[in-house]
PDB file of C-alpha atoms in Angstrom:
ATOM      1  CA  UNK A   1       0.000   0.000   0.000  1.00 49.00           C
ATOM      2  CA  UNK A   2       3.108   2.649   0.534  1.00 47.00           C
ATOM      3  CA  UNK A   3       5.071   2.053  -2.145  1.00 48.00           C
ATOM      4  CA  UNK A   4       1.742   4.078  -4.139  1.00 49.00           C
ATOM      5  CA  UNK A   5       3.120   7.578  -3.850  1.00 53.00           C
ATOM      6  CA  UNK A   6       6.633   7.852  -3.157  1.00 50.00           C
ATOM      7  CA  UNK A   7       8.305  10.707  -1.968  1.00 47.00           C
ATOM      8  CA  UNK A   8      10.521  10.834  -5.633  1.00 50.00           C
ATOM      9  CA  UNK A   9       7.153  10.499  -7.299  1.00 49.00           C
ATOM     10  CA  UNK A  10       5.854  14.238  -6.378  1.00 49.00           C
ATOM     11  CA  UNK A  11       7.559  17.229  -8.327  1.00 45.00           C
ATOM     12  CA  UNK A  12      10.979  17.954  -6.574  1.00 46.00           C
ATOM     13  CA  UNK A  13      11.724  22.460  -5.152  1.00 42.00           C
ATOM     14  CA  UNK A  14      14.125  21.817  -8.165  1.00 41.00           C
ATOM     15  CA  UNK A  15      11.918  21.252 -10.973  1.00 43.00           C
ATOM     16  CA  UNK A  16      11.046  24.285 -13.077  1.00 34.00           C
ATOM     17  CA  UNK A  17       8.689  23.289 -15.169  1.00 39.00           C
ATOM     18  CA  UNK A  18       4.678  23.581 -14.633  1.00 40.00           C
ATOM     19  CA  UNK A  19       3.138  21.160 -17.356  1.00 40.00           C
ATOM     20  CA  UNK A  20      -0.313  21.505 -17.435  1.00 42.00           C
ATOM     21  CA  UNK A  21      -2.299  17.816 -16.842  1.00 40.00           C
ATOM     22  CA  UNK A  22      -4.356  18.187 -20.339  1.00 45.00           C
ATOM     23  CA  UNK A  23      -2.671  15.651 -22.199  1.00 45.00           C
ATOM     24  CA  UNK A  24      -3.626  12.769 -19.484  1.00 64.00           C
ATOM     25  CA  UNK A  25      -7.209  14.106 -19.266  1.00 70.00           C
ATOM     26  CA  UNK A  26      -8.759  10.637 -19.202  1.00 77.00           C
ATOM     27  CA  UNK A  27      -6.552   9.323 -15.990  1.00 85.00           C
ATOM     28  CA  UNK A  28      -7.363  12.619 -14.372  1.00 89.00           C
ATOM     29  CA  UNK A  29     -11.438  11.915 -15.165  1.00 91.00           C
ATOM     30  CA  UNK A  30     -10.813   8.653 -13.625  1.00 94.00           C
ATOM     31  CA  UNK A  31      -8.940   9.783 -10.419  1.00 95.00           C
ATOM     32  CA  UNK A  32     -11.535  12.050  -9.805  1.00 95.00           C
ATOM     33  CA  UNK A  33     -14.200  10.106 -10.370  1.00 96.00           C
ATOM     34  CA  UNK A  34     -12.692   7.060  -8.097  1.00 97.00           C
ATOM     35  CA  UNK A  35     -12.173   9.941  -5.614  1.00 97.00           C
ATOM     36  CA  UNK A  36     -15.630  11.151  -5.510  1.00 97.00           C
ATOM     37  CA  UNK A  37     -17.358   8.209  -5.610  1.00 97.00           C
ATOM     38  CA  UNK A  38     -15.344   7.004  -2.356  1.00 97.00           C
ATOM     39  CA  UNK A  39     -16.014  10.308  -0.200  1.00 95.00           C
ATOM     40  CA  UNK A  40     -19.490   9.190  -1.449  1.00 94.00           C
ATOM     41  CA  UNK A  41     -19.227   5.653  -0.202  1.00 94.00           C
ATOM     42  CA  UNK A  42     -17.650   7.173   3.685  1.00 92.00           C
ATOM     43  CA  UNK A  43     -21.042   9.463   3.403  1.00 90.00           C
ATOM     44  CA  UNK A  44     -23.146   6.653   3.700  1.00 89.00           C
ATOM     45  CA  UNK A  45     -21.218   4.262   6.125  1.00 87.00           C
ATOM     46  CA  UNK A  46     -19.530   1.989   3.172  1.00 92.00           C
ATOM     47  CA  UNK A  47     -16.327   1.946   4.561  1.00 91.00           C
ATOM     48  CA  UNK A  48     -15.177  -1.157   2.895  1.00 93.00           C
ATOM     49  CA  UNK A  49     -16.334   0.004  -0.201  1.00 96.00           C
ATOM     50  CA  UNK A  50     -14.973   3.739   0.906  1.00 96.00           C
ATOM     51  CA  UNK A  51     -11.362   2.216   1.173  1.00 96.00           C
ATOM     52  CA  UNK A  52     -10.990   0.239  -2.431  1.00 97.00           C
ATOM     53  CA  UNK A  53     -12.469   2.814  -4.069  1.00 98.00           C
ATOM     54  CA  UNK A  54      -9.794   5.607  -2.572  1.00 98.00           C
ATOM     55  CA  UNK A  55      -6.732   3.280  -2.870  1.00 97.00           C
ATOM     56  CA  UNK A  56      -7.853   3.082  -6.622  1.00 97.00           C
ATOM     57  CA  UNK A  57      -8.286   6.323  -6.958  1.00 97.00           C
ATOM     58  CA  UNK A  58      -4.884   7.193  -4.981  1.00 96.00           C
ATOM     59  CA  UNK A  59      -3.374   4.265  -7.787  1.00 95.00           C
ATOM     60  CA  UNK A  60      -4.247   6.803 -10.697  1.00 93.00           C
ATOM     61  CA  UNK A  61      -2.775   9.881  -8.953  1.00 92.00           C
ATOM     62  CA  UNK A  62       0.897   7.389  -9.175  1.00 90.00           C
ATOM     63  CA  UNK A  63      -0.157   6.813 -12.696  1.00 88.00           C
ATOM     64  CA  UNK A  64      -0.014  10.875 -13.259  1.00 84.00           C
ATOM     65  CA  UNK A  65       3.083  11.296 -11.397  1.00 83.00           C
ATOM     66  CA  UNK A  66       4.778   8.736 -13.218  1.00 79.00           C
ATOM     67  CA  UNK A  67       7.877  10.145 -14.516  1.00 69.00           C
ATOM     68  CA  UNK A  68       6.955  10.258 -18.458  1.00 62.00           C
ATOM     69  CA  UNK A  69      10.577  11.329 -19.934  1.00 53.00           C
ATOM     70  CA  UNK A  70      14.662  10.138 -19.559  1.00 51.00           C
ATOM     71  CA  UNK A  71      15.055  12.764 -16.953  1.00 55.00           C
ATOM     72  CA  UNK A  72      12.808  10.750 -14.758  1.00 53.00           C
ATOM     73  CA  UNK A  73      10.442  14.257 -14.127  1.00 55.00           C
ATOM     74  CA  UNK A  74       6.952  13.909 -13.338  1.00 53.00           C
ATOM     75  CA  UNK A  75       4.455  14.722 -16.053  1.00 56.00           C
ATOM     76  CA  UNK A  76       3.126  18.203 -14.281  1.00 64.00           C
ATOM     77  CA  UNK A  77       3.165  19.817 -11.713  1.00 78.00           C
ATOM     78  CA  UNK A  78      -0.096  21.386 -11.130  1.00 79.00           C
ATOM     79  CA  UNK A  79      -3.725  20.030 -11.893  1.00 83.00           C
ATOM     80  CA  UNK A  80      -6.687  21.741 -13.701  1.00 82.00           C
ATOM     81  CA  UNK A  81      -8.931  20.691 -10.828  1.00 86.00           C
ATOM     82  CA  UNK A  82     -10.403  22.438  -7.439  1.00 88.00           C
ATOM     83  CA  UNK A  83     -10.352  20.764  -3.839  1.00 91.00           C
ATOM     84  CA  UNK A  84     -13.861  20.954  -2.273  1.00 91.00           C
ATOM     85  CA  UNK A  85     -14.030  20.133   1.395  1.00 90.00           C
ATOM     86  CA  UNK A  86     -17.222  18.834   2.746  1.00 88.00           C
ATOM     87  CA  UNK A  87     -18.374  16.891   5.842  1.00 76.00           C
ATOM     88  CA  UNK A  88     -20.925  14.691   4.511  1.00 64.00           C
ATOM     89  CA  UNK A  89     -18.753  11.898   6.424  1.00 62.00           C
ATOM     90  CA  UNK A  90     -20.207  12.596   9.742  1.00 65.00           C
ATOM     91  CA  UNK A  91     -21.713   9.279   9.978  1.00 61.00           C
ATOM     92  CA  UNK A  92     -17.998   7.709  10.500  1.00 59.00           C
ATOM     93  CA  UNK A  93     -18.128   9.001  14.092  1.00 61.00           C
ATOM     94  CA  UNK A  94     -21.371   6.595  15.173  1.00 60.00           C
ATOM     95  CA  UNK A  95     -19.295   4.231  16.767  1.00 53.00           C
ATOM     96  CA  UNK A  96     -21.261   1.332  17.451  1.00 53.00           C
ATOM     97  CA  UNK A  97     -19.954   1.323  21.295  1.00 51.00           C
ATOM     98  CA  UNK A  98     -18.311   4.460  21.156  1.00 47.00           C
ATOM     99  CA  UNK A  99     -15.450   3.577  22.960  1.00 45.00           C
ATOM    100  CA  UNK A 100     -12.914   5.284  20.151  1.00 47.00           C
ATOM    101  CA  UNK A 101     -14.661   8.365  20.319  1.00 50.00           C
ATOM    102  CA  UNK A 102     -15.697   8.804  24.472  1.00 49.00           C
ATOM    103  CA  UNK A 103     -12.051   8.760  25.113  1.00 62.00           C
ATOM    104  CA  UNK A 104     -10.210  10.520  22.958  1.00 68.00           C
ATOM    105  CA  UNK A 105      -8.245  13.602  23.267  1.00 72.00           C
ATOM    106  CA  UNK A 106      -9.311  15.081  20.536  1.00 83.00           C
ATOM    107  CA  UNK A 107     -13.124  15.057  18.140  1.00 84.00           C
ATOM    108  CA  UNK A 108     -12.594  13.123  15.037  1.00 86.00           C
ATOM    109  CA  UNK A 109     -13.000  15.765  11.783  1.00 90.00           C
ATOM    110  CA  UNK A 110     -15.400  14.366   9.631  1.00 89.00           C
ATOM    111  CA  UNK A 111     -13.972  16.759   6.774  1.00 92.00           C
ATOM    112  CA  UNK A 112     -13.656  14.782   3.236  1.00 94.00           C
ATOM    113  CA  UNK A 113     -12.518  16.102  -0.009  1.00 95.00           C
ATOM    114  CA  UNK A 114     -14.178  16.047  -3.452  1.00 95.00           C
ATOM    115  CA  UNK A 115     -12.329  17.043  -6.707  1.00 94.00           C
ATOM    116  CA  UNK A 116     -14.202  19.221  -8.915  1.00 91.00           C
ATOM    117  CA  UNK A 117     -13.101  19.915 -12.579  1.00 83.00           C
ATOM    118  CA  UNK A 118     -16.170  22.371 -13.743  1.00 72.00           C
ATOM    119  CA  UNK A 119     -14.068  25.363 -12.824  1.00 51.00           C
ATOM    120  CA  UNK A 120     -13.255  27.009 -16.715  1.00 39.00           C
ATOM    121  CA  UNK A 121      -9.605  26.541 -17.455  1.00 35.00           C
ATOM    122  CA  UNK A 122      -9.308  30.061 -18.015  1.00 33.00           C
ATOM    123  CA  UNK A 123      -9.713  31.719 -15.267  1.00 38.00           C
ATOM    124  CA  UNK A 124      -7.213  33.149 -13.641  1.00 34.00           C
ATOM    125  CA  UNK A 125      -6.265  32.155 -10.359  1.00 40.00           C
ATOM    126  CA  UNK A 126      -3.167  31.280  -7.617  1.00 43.00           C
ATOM    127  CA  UNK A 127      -2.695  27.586  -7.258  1.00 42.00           C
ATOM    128  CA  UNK A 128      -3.552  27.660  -3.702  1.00 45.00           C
ATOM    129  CA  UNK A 129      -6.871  29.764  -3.864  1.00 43.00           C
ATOM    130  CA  UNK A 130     -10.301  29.464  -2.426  1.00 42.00           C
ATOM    131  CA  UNK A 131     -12.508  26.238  -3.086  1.00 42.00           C
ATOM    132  CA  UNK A 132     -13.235  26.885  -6.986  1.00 41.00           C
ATOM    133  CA  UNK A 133      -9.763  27.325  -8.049  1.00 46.00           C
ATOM    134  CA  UNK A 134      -8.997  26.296 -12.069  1.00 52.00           C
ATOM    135  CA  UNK A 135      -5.408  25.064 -11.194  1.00 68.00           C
ATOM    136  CA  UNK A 136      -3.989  23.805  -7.822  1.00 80.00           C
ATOM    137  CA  UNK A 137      -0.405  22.216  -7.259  1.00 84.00           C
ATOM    138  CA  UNK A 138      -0.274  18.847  -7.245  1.00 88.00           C
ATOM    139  CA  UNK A 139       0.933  18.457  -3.640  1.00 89.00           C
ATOM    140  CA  UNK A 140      -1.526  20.111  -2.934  1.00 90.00           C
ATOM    141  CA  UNK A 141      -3.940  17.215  -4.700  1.00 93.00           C
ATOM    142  CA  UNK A 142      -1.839  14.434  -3.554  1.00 94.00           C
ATOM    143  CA  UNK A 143      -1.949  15.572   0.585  1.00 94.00           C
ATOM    144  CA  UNK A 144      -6.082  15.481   0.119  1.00 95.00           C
ATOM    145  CA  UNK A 145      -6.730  11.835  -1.685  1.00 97.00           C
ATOM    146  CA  UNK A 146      -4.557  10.343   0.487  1.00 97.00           C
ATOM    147  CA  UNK A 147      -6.216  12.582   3.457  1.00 97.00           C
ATOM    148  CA  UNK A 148      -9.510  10.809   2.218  1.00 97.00           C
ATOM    149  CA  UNK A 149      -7.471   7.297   2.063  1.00 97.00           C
ATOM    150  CA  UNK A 150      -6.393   7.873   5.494  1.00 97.00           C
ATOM    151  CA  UNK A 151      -9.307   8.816   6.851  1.00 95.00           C
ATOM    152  CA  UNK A 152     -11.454   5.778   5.329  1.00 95.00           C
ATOM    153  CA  UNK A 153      -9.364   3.698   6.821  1.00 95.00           C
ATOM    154  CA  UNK A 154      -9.239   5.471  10.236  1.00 93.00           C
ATOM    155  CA  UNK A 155     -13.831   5.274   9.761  1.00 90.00           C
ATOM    156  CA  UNK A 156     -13.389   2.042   8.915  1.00 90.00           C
ATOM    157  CA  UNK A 157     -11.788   0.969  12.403  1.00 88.00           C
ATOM    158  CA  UNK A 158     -14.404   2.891  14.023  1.00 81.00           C
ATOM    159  CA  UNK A 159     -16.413   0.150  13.089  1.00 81.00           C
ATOM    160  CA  UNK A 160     -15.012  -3.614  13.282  1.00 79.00           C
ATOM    161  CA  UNK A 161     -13.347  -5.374  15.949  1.00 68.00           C
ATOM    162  CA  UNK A 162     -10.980  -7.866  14.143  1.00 65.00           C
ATOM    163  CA  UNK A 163      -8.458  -5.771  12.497  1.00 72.00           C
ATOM    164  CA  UNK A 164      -9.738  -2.234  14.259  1.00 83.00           C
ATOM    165  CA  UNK A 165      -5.623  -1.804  15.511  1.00 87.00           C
ATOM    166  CA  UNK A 166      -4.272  -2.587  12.065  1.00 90.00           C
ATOM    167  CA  UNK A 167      -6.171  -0.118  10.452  1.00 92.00           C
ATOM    168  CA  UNK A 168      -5.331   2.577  12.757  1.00 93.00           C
ATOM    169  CA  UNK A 169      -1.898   2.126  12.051  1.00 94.00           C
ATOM    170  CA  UNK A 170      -3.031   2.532   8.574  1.00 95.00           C
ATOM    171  CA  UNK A 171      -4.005   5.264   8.834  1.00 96.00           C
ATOM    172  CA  UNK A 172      -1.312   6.826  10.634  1.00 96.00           C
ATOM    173  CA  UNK A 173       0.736   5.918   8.065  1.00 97.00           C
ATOM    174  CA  UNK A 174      -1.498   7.219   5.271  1.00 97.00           C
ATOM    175  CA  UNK A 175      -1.565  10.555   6.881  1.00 98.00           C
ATOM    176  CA  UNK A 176       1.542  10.957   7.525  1.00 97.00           C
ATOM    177  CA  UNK A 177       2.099  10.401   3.688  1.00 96.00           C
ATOM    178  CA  UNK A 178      -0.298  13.394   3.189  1.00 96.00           C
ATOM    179  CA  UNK A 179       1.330  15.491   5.686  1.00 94.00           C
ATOM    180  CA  UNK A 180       4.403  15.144   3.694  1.00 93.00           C
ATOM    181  CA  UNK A 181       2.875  15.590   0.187  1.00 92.00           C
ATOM    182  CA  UNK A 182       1.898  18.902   1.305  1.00 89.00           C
ATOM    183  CA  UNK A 183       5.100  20.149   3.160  1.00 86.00           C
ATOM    184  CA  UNK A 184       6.750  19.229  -0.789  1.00 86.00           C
ATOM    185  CA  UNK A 185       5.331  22.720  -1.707  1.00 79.00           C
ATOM    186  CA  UNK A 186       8.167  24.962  -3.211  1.00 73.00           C
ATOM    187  CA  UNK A 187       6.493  27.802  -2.351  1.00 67.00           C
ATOM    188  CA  UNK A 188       6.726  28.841   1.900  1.00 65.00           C
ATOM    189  CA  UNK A 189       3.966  31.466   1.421  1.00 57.00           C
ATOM    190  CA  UNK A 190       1.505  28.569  -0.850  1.00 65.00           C
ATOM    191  CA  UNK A 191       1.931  26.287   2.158  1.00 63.00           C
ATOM    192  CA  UNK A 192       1.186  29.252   4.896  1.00 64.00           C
ATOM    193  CA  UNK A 193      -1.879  30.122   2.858  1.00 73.00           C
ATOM    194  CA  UNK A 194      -5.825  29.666   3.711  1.00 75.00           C
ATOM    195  CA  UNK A 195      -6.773  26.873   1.517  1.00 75.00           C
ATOM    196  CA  UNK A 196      -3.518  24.729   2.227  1.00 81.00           C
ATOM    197  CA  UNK A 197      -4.426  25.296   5.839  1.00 84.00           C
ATOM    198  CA  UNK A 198      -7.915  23.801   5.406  1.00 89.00           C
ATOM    199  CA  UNK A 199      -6.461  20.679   4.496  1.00 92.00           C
ATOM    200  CA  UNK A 200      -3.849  20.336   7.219  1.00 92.00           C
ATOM    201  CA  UNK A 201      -5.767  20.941   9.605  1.00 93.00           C
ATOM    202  CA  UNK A 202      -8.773  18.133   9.588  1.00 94.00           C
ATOM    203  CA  UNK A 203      -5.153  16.389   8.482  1.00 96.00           C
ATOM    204  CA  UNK A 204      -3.203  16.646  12.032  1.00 96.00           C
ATOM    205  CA  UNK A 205      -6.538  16.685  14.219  1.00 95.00           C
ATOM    206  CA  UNK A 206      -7.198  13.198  12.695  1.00 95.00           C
ATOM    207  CA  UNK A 207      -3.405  12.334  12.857  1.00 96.00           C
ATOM    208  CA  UNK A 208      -3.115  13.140  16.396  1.00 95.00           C
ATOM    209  CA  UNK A 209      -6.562  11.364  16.941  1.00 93.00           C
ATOM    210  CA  UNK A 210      -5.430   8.103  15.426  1.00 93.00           C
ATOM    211  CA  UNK A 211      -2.065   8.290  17.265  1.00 94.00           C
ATOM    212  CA  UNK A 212      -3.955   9.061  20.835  1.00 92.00           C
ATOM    213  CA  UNK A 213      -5.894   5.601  19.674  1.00 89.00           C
ATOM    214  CA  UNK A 214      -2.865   3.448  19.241  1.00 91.00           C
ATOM    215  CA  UNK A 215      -0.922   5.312  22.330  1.00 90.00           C
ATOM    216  CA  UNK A 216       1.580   6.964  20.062  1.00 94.00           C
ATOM    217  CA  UNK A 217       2.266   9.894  22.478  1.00 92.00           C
ATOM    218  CA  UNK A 218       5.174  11.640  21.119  1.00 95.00           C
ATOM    219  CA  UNK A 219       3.802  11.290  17.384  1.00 96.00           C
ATOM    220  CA  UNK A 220       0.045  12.717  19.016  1.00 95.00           C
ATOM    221  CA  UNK A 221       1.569  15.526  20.896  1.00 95.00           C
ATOM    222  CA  UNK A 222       3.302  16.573  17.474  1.00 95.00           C
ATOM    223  CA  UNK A 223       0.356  16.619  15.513  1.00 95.00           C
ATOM    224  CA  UNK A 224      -1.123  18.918  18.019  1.00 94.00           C
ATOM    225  CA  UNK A 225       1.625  21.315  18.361  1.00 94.00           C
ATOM    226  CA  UNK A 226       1.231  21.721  14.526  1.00 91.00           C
ATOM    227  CA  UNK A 227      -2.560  22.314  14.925  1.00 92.00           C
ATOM    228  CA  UNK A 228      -2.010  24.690  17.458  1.00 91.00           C
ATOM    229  CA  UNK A 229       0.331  26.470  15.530  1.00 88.00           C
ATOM    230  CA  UNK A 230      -2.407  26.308  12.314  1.00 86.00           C
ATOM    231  CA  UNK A 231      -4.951  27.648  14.660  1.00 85.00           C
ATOM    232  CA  UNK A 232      -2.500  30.466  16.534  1.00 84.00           C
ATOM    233  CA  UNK A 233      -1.279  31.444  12.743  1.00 70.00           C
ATOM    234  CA  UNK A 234      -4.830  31.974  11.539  1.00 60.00           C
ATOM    235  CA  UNK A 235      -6.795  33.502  14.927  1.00 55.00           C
ATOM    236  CA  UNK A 236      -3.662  36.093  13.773  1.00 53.00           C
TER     237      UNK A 236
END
C-alpha cells in the first residue's frame, strides 16, 4: 500500500517546469471520479467500499506522477482541478460502542474532499486559492486523496473489531504520507496560505486522533503542536 506515492514520485523544489495535466485528461477523469465516488461511499457508512475505491483512486494519482521522460520528471506539476471540502462523512463518528470516540483527546474531523473539474480553465487564479480554483499544485492534490485514504481507513476501524488496531496504524501511516505531500510545496507562502491550511488541519486533528488511539504519544503531541500552531497562525 506505501510504495503508491513515493516521496521521488511528487515534483521535486528543483523542478522548473509547470506542465499543465491536459494531455492525461482521461486518468485525471478517472482519479476524480474514483475519488468522488469514495467520499461518497464514507457518506453513507460503506467503509469497505470507501477504502478500495480511494486506494484506486490514490493508484491513478501514481499513474499521473509517473515520470513520463529520460530525466525521470513527473508529467506536471499542477492540476486543472479544485479541492472541495465537505463533511458529509459525519456518519464515520457513530461508533457502534463508542469507545474510540468517548475517550479521545481530541473530536474526530469528519472533513472529506471532493475534486471538482467544472471550474473554466481560463480563469485566472493562484494555485492555492479558495474552493473553486482552475489550477492547484499537485501536492496540494496528492496531501487530500490520500487525506480521504487515510481517513477511510481510520472510519473504517471505528467500526469492526478484528483488524480495528491494524487499520489505525493505517491510517497513521497514510496521513503521515499526506502530511508530507503537502510540506513538498516549493512555495513557503503557498503552504502558509488559507486553503492549504484547510487541508492540514482536519489532516493533524485526525493524525493526532489516530495516534492518541494506538498510544503513540510523542507522534500525538506533534500533531497537536502543529494544529495549534495552524490555529494560533490563523486567529492572527
Amino acid at each position: 500500500l506505501f510504495s503508491l506515492i513515493k516521496p521521488n514520485m511528487l515534483p521535486s523544489q528543483s523542478q522548473s517546469h509547470q506542465t499543465s495535466t491536459n494531455g492525461n485528461a482521461a486518468g485525471l477523469g478517472v482519479m476524480m471520479d474514483l475519488n468522488n465516488k469514495g467520499v461518497a461511499y464514507l457518506s453513507c457508512g460503506r467503509f469497505e467500499e470507501a477504502v478500495l475505491t480511494l486506494r484506486q483512486a490514490v493508484e491513478e494519482l501514481q499513474t499521473l506522477l509517473r515520470p513520463s521522460n529520460s530525466n525521470g520528471q513527473s508529467p506536471c506539476n499542477m492540476l486543472n482541478v479544485s479541492i472541495v471540502p465537505c463533511a458529509s462523512a459525519s456518519h464515520a463518528l457513530d461508533s457502534p460502542d463508542g469507545h474510540f470516540l468517548d475517550h479521545n483527546i481530541l473530536a474526530l474531523s469528519s472533513t472529506t474532499f471532493k475534486l471538482d473539474s467544472s471550474v473554466s480553465t481560463a480563469k485566472t487564479t493562484t494555485p492555492d486559492s479558495t474552493p473553486g480554483s482552475s489550477s492547484i499544485r499537485i501536492e496540494l492534490v496528492s496531501a487530500a486523496m490520500l487525506y480521504n485514504l487515510a481517513f477511510a481507513w481510520h472510519a473504517r476501524s471505528l467500526h469492526t473489531q478484528m483488524t480495528a488496531t491494524k487499520d489505525l496504524k493505517t491510517a497513521t501511516n497514510l496521513y503521515g504520507m499526506a502530511a508530507a505531500a503537502a510540506q513538498r510545496c516549493p512555495d513557503e507562502e503557498l503552504l502558509k496560505g488559507s486553503f492549504t491550511k484547510t487541508i492540514l488541519m482536519p489532516l493533524y486533528n485526525n493524525w493526532a486522533h489516530v495516534n492518541f488511539q494506538i498510544f503513540d504519544q510523542e507522534l500525538c503531541w506533534k500533531c497537536i503542536q502543529d494544529l495549534r500552531f495552524l490555529l494560533s497562525d490563523v486567529s492572527d
